[in-house]
mmCIF file of C-alpha atoms in Angstrom:
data_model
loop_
_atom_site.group_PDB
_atom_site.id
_atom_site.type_symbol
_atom_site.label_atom_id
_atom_site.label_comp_id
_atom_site.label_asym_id
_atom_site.label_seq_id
_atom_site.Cartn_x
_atom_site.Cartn_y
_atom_site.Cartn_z
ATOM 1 C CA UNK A 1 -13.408 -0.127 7.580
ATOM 2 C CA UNK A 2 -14.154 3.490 5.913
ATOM 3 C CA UNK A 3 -12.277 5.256 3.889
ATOM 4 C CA UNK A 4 -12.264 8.110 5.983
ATOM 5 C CA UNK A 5 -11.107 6.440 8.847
ATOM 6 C CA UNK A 6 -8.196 5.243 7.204
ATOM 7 C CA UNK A 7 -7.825 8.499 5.478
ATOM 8 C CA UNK A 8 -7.978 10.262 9.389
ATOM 9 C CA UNK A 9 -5.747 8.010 10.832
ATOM 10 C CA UNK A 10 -3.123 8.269 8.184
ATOM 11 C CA UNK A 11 -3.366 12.261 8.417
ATOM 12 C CA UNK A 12 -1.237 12.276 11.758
ATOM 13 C CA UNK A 13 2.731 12.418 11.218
ATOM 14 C CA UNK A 14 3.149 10.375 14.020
ATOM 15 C CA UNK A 15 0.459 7.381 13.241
ATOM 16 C CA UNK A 16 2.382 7.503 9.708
ATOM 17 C CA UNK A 17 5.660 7.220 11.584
ATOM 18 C CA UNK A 18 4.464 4.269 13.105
ATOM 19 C CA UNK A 19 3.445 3.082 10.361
ATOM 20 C CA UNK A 20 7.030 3.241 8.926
ATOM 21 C CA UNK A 21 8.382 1.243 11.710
ATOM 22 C CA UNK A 22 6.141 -1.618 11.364
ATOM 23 C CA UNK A 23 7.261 -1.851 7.899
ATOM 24 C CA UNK A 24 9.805 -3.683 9.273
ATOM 25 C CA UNK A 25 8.186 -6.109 10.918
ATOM 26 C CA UNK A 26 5.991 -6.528 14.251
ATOM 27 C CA UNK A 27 6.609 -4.295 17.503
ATOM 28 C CA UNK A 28 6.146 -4.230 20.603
ATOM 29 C CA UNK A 29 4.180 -0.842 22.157
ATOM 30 C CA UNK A 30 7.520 -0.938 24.123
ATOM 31 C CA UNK A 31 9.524 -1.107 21.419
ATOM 32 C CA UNK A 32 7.623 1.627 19.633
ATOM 33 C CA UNK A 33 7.399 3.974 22.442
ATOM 34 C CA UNK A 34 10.969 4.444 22.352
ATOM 35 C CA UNK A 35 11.016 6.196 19.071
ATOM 36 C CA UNK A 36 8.956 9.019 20.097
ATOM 37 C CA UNK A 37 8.939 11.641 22.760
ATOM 38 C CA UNK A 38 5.424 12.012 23.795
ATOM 39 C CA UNK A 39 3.638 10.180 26.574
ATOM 40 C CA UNK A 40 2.063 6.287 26.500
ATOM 41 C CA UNK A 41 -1.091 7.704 27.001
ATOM 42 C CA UNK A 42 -1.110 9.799 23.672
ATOM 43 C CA UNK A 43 0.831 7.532 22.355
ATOM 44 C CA UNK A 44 -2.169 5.087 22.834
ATOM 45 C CA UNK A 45 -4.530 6.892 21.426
ATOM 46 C CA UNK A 46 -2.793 6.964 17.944
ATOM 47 C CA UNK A 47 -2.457 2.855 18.689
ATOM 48 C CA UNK A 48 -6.030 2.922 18.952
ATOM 49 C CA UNK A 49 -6.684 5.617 15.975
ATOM 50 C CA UNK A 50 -4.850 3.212 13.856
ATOM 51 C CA UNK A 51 -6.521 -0.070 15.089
ATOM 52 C CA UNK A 52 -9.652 2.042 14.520
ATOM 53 C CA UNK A 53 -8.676 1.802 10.794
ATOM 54 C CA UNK A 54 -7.409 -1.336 10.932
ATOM 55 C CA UNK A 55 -4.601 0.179 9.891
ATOM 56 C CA UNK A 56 -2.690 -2.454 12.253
ATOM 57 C CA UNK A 57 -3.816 -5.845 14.079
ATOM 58 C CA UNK A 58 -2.451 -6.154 17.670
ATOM 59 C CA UNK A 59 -1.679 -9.711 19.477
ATOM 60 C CA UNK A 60 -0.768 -10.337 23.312
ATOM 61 C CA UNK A 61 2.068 -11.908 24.144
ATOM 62 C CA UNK A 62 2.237 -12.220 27.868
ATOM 63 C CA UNK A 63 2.046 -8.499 28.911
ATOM 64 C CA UNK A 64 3.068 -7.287 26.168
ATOM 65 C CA UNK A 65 0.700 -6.460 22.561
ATOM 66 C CA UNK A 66 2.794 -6.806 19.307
ATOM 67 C CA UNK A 67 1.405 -4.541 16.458
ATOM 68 C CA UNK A 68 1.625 -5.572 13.389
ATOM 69 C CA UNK A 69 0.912 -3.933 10.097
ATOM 70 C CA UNK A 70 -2.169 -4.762 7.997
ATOM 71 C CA UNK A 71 -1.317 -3.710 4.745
ATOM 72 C CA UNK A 72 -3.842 -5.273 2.971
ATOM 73 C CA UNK A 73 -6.045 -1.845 4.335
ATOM 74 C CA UNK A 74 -3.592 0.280 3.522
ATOM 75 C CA UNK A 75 -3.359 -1.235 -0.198
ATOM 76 C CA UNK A 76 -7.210 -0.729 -0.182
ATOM 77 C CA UNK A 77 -6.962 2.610 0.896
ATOM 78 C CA UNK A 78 -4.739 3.539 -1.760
ATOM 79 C CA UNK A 79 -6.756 1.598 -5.176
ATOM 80 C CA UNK A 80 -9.354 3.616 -3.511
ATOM 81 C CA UNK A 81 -7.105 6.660 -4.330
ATOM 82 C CA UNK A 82 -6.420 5.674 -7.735
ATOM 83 C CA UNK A 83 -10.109 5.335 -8.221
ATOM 84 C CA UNK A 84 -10.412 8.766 -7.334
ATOM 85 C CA UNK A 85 -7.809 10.330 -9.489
ATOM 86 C CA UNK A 86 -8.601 8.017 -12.511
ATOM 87 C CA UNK A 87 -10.315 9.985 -15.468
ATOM 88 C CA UNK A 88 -14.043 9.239 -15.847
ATOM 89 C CA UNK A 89 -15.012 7.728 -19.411
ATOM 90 C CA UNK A 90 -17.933 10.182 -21.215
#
């Protein structure tokens, strides 16, 4: 996983939104397609910019794939931050 993949993935309101939903636990693509008003295929590729990052994992169930988030990434992406902003010693 790079940074800047996670970093590109995350800079799309509606990867972040989907994000927020799966804060609350695992979803289905169905499930997550109804909060949005764009089409599956688009909606896709942000599933697939975000798997990209690892940003979430995705398991079949039947027919259906359940996202789920991976937030040990996203914690990486942000010490990763914090390494950026910390002061440098010298």
């Amino acid at each position: 996983m790079s940074i800047n993949t996670v970093f590109e993935a995350l800079s799309h309101p509606v990867r972040r939104k989907v994000l927020a939903l799966l804060k609350r636990g695992p979803m289905s693509a169905g499930e997550l397609a109804e909060h949005f008003y764009i089409s599956r295929p688009t909606l896709s590729v942000h599933f697939n910019k975000l798997k990209e990052a690892e940003l979430v994992a995705v398991e079949r169930q039947g027919t259906s794939l359940i996202y789920h988030l991976n937030t040990s990434v996203l914690e990486e992406a942000l010490a990763g931050i914090f390494d950026l902003t910390e002061p440098k010693d010298g």
